[in-house]
Amino acid sequence: MNSNNIIMRLFIYFLILPFLFLLGFAQTSYAAPASNPIIKKIENRYKNVHSMSAYFYQKEIIPGYSQNMVFKGYFYYKHGKGMTWFYEYPFHKKQIFKNNELYIVNNQIKKVTIINMGKKKGGFPPNVVEVLGNLTKYFKVEAVSANSGSGTVTIELKPLAIQRAKRIYMGFNEKDFKVESLKIITYQGQIIMFLYKDVKLNEYIKDSVFSIHFPLDYEIMK
């Protein structure tokens, strides 16, 4: 399979991305109403978060394919500006999510593909990051658990609006509630998993990271 086919597969399935939670120790389960104290702590933690950056490891499991897809890079989010992913493995690409549209930027062939993602929260995982301060407005909390061995709290979410995401699992550090992982399972059986390292909240990020202004010689496709 050539690199262009791999790139297209990545960006098609990335529209339904998810956070990974790795299990390795015994879990403690809790009741999961909206008033659960852990959910309240997460919402309170993110109500005043206006930016986030992290190094990510991404793995996709696609039904019918024996070989999984693995990617690495850097993720940036800034309130009111959008979200950007810089892929550094297995290729160098950029992806911007802004104003409900996904910009797939290929600098090698000077081409930008624009996809309208709609306004639903959760079908496109970055939306989940945007609403961590108000989770229960967009999701039903199905379960909350704590892993004493890894120091991780995991929540299971079901989007209130019907969309491609069937279930969303998010892992947080038990001490400071920084996001550690995301996993989204779709109705089609696709699983996309993310692990996050060096997560930084409310640090300065240049607006140019989220720019959707491209050189005049770039081909723009919608």
mmCIF file of C-alpha atoms in Angstrom:
data_model
loop_
_atom_site.group_PDB
_atom_site.id
_atom_site.type_symbol
_atom_site.label_atom_id
_atom_site.label_comp_id
_atom_site.label_asym_id
_atom_site.label_seq_id
_atom_site.Cartn_x
_atom_site.Cartn_y
_atom_site.Cartn_z
ATOM 1 C CA MET A 1 0.000 0.000 0.000
ATOM 2 C CA ASN A 2 1.480 3.392 -0.966
ATOM 3 C CA SER A 3 1.828 6.330 1.414
ATOM 4 C CA ASN A 4 -1.132 8.245 -0.072
ATOM 5 C CA ASN A 5 -3.494 5.342 0.634
ATOM 6 C CA ILE A 6 -2.222 5.124 4.205
ATOM 7 C CA ILE A 7 -2.730 8.872 4.657
ATOM 8 C CA MET A 8 -6.296 8.729 3.354
ATOM 9 C CA ARG A 9 -7.147 5.812 5.642
ATOM 10 C CA LEU A 10 -5.733 7.699 8.603
ATOM 11 C CA PHE A 11 -7.743 10.833 8.023
ATOM 12 C CA ILE A 12 -10.990 8.996 7.226
ATOM 13 C CA TYR A 13 -10.863 6.959 10.416
ATOM 14 C CA PHE A 14 -9.476 9.856 12.441
ATOM 15 C CA LEU A 15 -12.862 11.528 12.056
ATOM 16 C CA ILE A 16 -14.126 9.077 14.661
ATOM 17 C CA LEU A 17 -11.113 9.050 16.970
ATOM 18 C CA PRO A 18 -11.004 7.680 20.610
ATOM 19 C CA PHE A 19 -8.849 7.777 23.880
ATOM 20 C CA LEU A 20 -7.151 4.574 25.094
ATOM 21 C CA PHE A 21 -7.340 3.232 28.615
ATOM 22 C CA LEU A 22 -4.884 0.423 29.453
ATOM 23 C CA LEU A 23 -6.002 -2.058 32.118
ATOM 24 C CA GLY A 24 -3.390 -3.772 34.244
ATOM 25 C CA PHE A 25 -4.674 -3.810 37.803
ATOM 26 C CA ALA A 26 -7.878 -4.539 39.673
ATOM 27 C CA GLN A 27 -10.522 -1.870 39.225
ATOM 28 C CA THR A 28 -12.867 -0.300 41.737
ATOM 29 C CA SER A 29 -16.282 0.561 40.280
ATOM 30 C CA TYR A 30 -18.570 3.344 41.411
ATOM 31 C CA ALA A 31 -22.104 4.443 40.721
ATOM 32 C CA ALA A 32 -22.252 6.726 37.718
ATOM 33 C CA PRO A 33 -24.964 9.373 38.030
ATOM 34 C CA ALA A 34 -24.244 12.885 36.836
ATOM 35 C CA SER A 35 -23.721 13.850 40.481
ATOM 36 C CA ASN A 36 -20.836 11.381 40.921
ATOM 37 C CA PRO A 37 -18.076 13.234 42.820
ATOM 38 C CA ILE A 38 -15.392 12.155 40.327
ATOM 39 C CA ILE A 39 -17.393 13.567 37.408
ATOM 40 C CA LYS A 40 -17.829 16.790 39.332
ATOM 41 C CA LYS A 41 -14.080 16.960 39.969
ATOM 42 C CA ILE A 42 -13.335 16.462 36.259
ATOM 43 C CA GLU A 43 -15.829 19.119 35.193
ATOM 44 C CA ASN A 44 -14.513 21.566 37.796
ATOM 45 C CA ARG A 45 -10.927 20.842 36.725
ATOM 46 C CA TYR A 46 -11.627 21.760 33.103
ATOM 47 C CA LYS A 47 -14.114 24.617 33.434
ATOM 48 C CA ASN A 48 -11.276 27.130 33.295
ATOM 49 C CA VAL A 49 -8.929 25.252 30.953
ATOM 50 C CA HIS A 50 -8.412 27.371 27.831
ATOM 51 C CA SER A 51 -5.535 25.453 26.253
ATOM 52 C CA MET A 52 -3.996 21.989 26.157
ATOM 53 C CA SER A 53 -0.976 20.412 24.498
ATOM 54 C CA ALA A 54 0.413 16.884 24.587
ATOM 55 C CA TYR A 55 2.501 14.296 22.802
ATOM 56 C CA PHE A 56 0.240 11.488 21.566
ATOM 57 C CA TYR A 57 0.501 7.862 20.529
ATOM 58 C CA GLN A 58 -2.387 6.694 18.338
ATOM 59 C CA LYS A 59 -3.443 3.166 17.430
ATOM 60 C CA GLU A 60 -6.363 2.186 15.197
ATOM 61 C CA ILE A 61 -8.023 -1.209 15.052
ATOM 62 C CA ILE A 62 -10.163 -1.634 11.944
ATOM 63 C CA PRO A 63 -12.476 -4.643 11.465
ATOM 64 C CA GLY A 64 -11.309 -6.843 8.608
ATOM 65 C CA TYR A 65 -7.711 -5.597 8.666
ATOM 66 C CA SER A 66 -5.034 -7.773 10.253
ATOM 67 C CA GLN A 67 -2.513 -4.938 10.532
ATOM 68 C CA ASN A 68 -3.177 -2.128 12.996
ATOM 69 C CA MET A 69 -2.270 1.487 12.220
ATOM 70 C CA VAL A 70 0.069 3.377 14.567
ATOM 71 C CA PHE A 71 0.857 7.108 14.574
ATOM 72 C CA LYS A 72 2.709 9.584 16.781
ATOM 73 C CA GLY A 73 2.797 13.350 17.032
ATOM 74 C CA TYR A 74 1.788 16.492 18.923
ATOM 75 C CA PHE A 75 -1.698 17.749 19.756
ATOM 76 C CA TYR A 76 -2.728 21.352 20.512
ATOM 77 C CA TYR A 77 -6.047 22.840 21.652
ATOM 78 C CA LYS A 78 -6.903 26.479 22.348
ATOM 79 C CA HIS A 79 -10.336 27.749 23.256
ATOM 80 C CA GLY A 80 -11.863 29.742 20.419
ATOM 81 C CA LYS A 81 -8.985 28.901 18.063
ATOM 82 C CA GLY A 82 -9.388 25.194 17.345
ATOM 83 C CA MET A 83 -7.294 22.020 17.500
ATOM 84 C CA THR A 84 -4.233 20.960 15.566
ATOM 85 C CA TRP A 85 -2.333 17.692 15.183
ATOM 86 C CA PHE A 86 1.229 17.561 13.901
ATOM 87 C CA TYR A 87 2.035 13.994 12.852
ATOM 88 C CA GLU A 88 5.689 13.014 12.994
ATOM 89 C CA TYR A 89 5.387 9.231 12.520
ATOM 90 C CA PRO A 90 5.140 7.411 10.150
ATOM 91 C CA PHE A 91 4.989 10.633 8.073
ATOM 92 C CA HIS A 92 4.882 14.388 8.622
ATOM 93 C CA LYS A 93 1.339 15.766 8.170
ATOM 94 C CA LYS A 94 -0.901 18.389 9.726
ATOM 95 C CA GLN A 95 -4.587 18.357 10.605
ATOM 96 C CA ILE A 96 -6.622 21.312 11.889
ATOM 97 C CA PHE A 97 -10.130 21.244 13.380
ATOM 98 C CA LYS A 98 -11.783 24.662 13.399
ATOM 99 C CA ASN A 99 -15.335 26.015 13.084
ATOM 100 C CA ASN A 100 -16.691 22.441 12.794
ATOM 101 C CA GLU A 101 -14.481 21.741 9.779
ATOM 102 C CA LEU A 102 -11.471 19.448 9.485
ATOM 103 C CA TYR A 103 -8.546 20.707 7.377
ATOM 104 C CA ILE A 104 -6.293 17.910 6.138
ATOM 105 C CA VAL A 105 -3.046 19.561 5.049
ATOM 106 C CA ASN A 106 -0.582 17.804 2.762
ATOM 107 C CA ASN A 107 2.396 20.106 2.254
ATOM 108 C CA GLN A 108 4.179 17.631 -0.004
ATOM 109 C CA ILE A 109 1.586 17.913 -2.766
ATOM 110 C CA LYS A 110 0.318 21.371 -1.696
ATOM 111 C CA LYS A 111 -3.246 20.235 -1.097
ATOM 112 C CA VAL A 112 -5.821 20.953 1.608
ATOM 113 C CA THR A 113 -8.945 18.817 1.960
ATOM 114 C CA ILE A 114 -11.794 20.349 3.987
ATOM 115 C CA ILE A 115 -14.460 18.135 5.583
ATOM 116 C CA ASN A 116 -17.564 19.460 7.355
ATOM 117 C CA MET A 117 -17.753 17.568 10.663
ATOM 118 C CA GLY A 118 -21.027 18.976 11.970
ATOM 119 C CA LYS A 119 -21.705 20.192 15.493
ATOM 120 C CA LYS A 120 -22.204 16.916 17.356
ATOM 121 C CA LYS A 121 -19.980 16.346 20.374
ATOM 122 C CA GLY A 122 -18.157 13.045 20.713
ATOM 123 C CA GLY A 123 -18.299 11.666 17.186
ATOM 124 C CA PHE A 124 -15.110 13.582 16.584
ATOM 125 C CA PRO A 125 -13.061 13.122 19.776
ATOM 126 C CA PRO A 126 -11.513 16.572 19.985
ATOM 127 C CA ASN A 127 -15.025 17.814 20.677
ATOM 128 C CA VAL A 128 -14.823 15.768 23.860
ATOM 129 C CA VAL A 129 -11.764 17.753 24.940
ATOM 130 C CA GLU A 130 -13.670 20.974 24.319
ATOM 131 C CA VAL A 131 -16.516 20.022 26.642
ATOM 132 C CA LEU A 132 -14.693 18.348 29.534
ATOM 133 C CA GLY A 133 -15.873 21.220 31.723
ATOM 134 C CA ASN A 134 -19.497 20.343 30.953
ATOM 135 C CA LEU A 135 -19.481 16.613 30.179
ATOM 136 C CA THR A 136 -22.955 15.782 31.406
ATOM 137 C CA LYS A 137 -24.529 18.236 28.950
ATOM 138 C CA TYR A 138 -23.438 16.087 25.996
ATOM 139 C CA PHE A 139 -22.907 12.601 27.465
ATOM 140 C CA LYS A 140 -24.540 10.075 29.735
ATOM 141 C CA VAL A 141 -22.039 8.725 32.259
ATOM 142 C CA GLU A 142 -22.308 4.931 32.078
ATOM 143 C CA ALA A 143 -19.544 3.983 34.530
ATOM 144 C CA VAL A 144 -16.764 5.408 36.673
ATOM 145 C CA SER A 145 -13.834 3.338 37.924
ATOM 146 C CA ALA A 146 -10.489 3.825 39.652
ATOM 147 C CA ASN A 147 -7.358 1.744 39.141
ATOM 148 C CA SER A 148 -5.320 1.927 42.347
ATOM 149 C CA GLY A 149 -2.284 0.293 40.740
ATOM 150 C CA SER A 150 -1.857 2.803 37.918
ATOM 151 C CA GLY A 151 -3.414 5.793 39.680
ATOM 152 C CA THR A 152 -5.914 6.252 36.847
ATOM 153 C CA VAL A 153 -9.600 7.141 36.901
ATOM 154 C CA THR A 154 -11.643 6.006 33.905
ATOM 155 C CA ILE A 155 -15.086 7.147 32.814
ATOM 156 C CA GLU A 156 -17.350 5.521 30.239
ATOM 157 C CA LEU A 157 -19.532 7.899 28.247
ATOM 158 C CA LYS A 158 -22.447 7.486 25.866
ATOM 159 C CA PRO A 159 -23.188 10.431 23.545
ATOM 160 C CA LEU A 160 -26.701 11.781 24.075
ATOM 161 C CA ALA A 161 -27.024 12.495 20.347
ATOM 162 C CA ILE A 162 -26.914 9.526 17.950
ATOM 163 C CA GLN A 163 -23.655 9.541 15.999
ATOM 164 C CA ARG A 164 -20.792 7.262 14.943
ATOM 165 C CA ALA A 165 -19.337 7.046 18.452
ATOM 166 C CA LYS A 166 -21.073 4.266 20.381
ATOM 167 C CA ARG A 167 -18.973 4.464 23.535
ATOM 168 C CA ILE A 168 -16.197 6.768 24.697
ATOM 169 C CA TYR A 169 -13.711 5.872 27.431
ATOM 170 C CA MET A 170 -11.509 8.545 28.968
ATOM 171 C CA GLY A 171 -8.651 8.010 31.423
ATOM 172 C CA PHE A 172 -7.420 10.690 33.836
ATOM 173 C CA ASN A 173 -4.582 10.909 36.328
ATOM 174 C CA GLU A 174 -6.145 10.372 39.739
ATOM 175 C CA LYS A 175 -4.117 13.156 41.383
ATOM 176 C CA ASP A 176 -4.457 16.107 39.021
ATOM 177 C CA PHE A 177 -7.105 14.807 36.553
ATOM 178 C CA LYS A 178 -4.968 15.469 33.512
ATOM 179 C CA VAL A 179 -6.173 13.485 30.489
ATOM 180 C CA GLU A 180 -4.091 10.343 29.969
ATOM 181 C CA SER A 181 -6.077 8.386 27.409
ATOM 182 C CA LEU A 182 -9.065 8.291 25.083
ATOM 183 C CA LYS A 183 -10.816 5.385 23.416
ATOM 184 C CA ILE A 184 -13.800 5.597 21.092
ATOM 185 C CA ILE A 185 -15.725 2.585 19.856
ATOM 186 C CA THR A 186 -17.976 3.160 16.858
ATOM 187 C CA TYR A 187 -21.133 1.375 15.772
ATOM 188 C CA GLN A 188 -19.075 -0.043 12.883
ATOM 189 C CA GLY A 189 -16.734 -1.763 15.355
ATOM 190 C CA GLN A 190 -13.760 0.524 14.789
ATOM 191 C CA ILE A 191 -11.539 1.278 17.767
ATOM 192 C CA ILE A 192 -9.171 4.236 17.888
ATOM 193 C CA MET A 193 -6.975 4.605 20.932
ATOM 194 C CA PHE A 194 -4.809 7.449 22.182
ATOM 195 C CA LEU A 195 -2.223 7.711 24.926
ATOM 196 C CA TYR A 196 -1.053 11.170 26.003
ATOM 197 C CA LYS A 197 2.274 12.210 27.506
ATOM 198 C CA ASP A 198 3.585 15.519 28.815
ATOM 199 C CA VAL A 199 0.098 17.020 29.028
ATOM 200 C CA LYS A 200 0.181 20.766 29.632
ATOM 201 C CA LEU A 201 -2.851 22.871 30.545
ATOM 202 C CA ASN A 202 -3.299 26.630 30.205
ATOM 203 C CA GLU A 203 0.139 27.222 28.720
ATOM 204 C CA TYR A 204 0.708 29.759 25.940
ATOM 205 C CA ILE A 205 0.158 28.458 22.382
ATOM 206 C CA LYS A 206 0.649 30.675 19.334
ATOM 207 C CA ASP A 207 -2.512 31.413 17.323
ATOM 208 C CA SER A 208 -0.576 30.587 14.150
ATOM 209 C CA VAL A 209 -0.664 26.900 15.157
ATOM 210 C CA PHE A 210 -4.387 26.940 14.258
ATOM 211 C CA SER A 211 -4.175 29.068 11.113
ATOM 212 C CA ILE A 212 -6.327 28.025 8.131
ATOM 213 C CA HIS A 213 -4.718 30.499 5.755
ATOM 214 C CA PHE A 214 -2.709 28.613 3.139
ATOM 215 C CA PRO A 215 -0.367 29.668 0.303
ATOM 216 C CA LEU A 216 -2.082 30.689 -2.944
ATOM 217 C CA ASP A 217 -0.554 27.779 -4.841
ATOM 218 C CA TYR A 218 -2.248 25.206 -2.561
ATOM 219 C CA GLU A 219 -5.205 23.288 -4.008
ATOM 220 C CA ILE A 220 -8.276 23.583 -1.745
ATOM 221 C CA MET A 221 -10.851 20.790 -1.947
ATOM 222 C CA LYS A 222 -14.148 20.563 -0.046
#
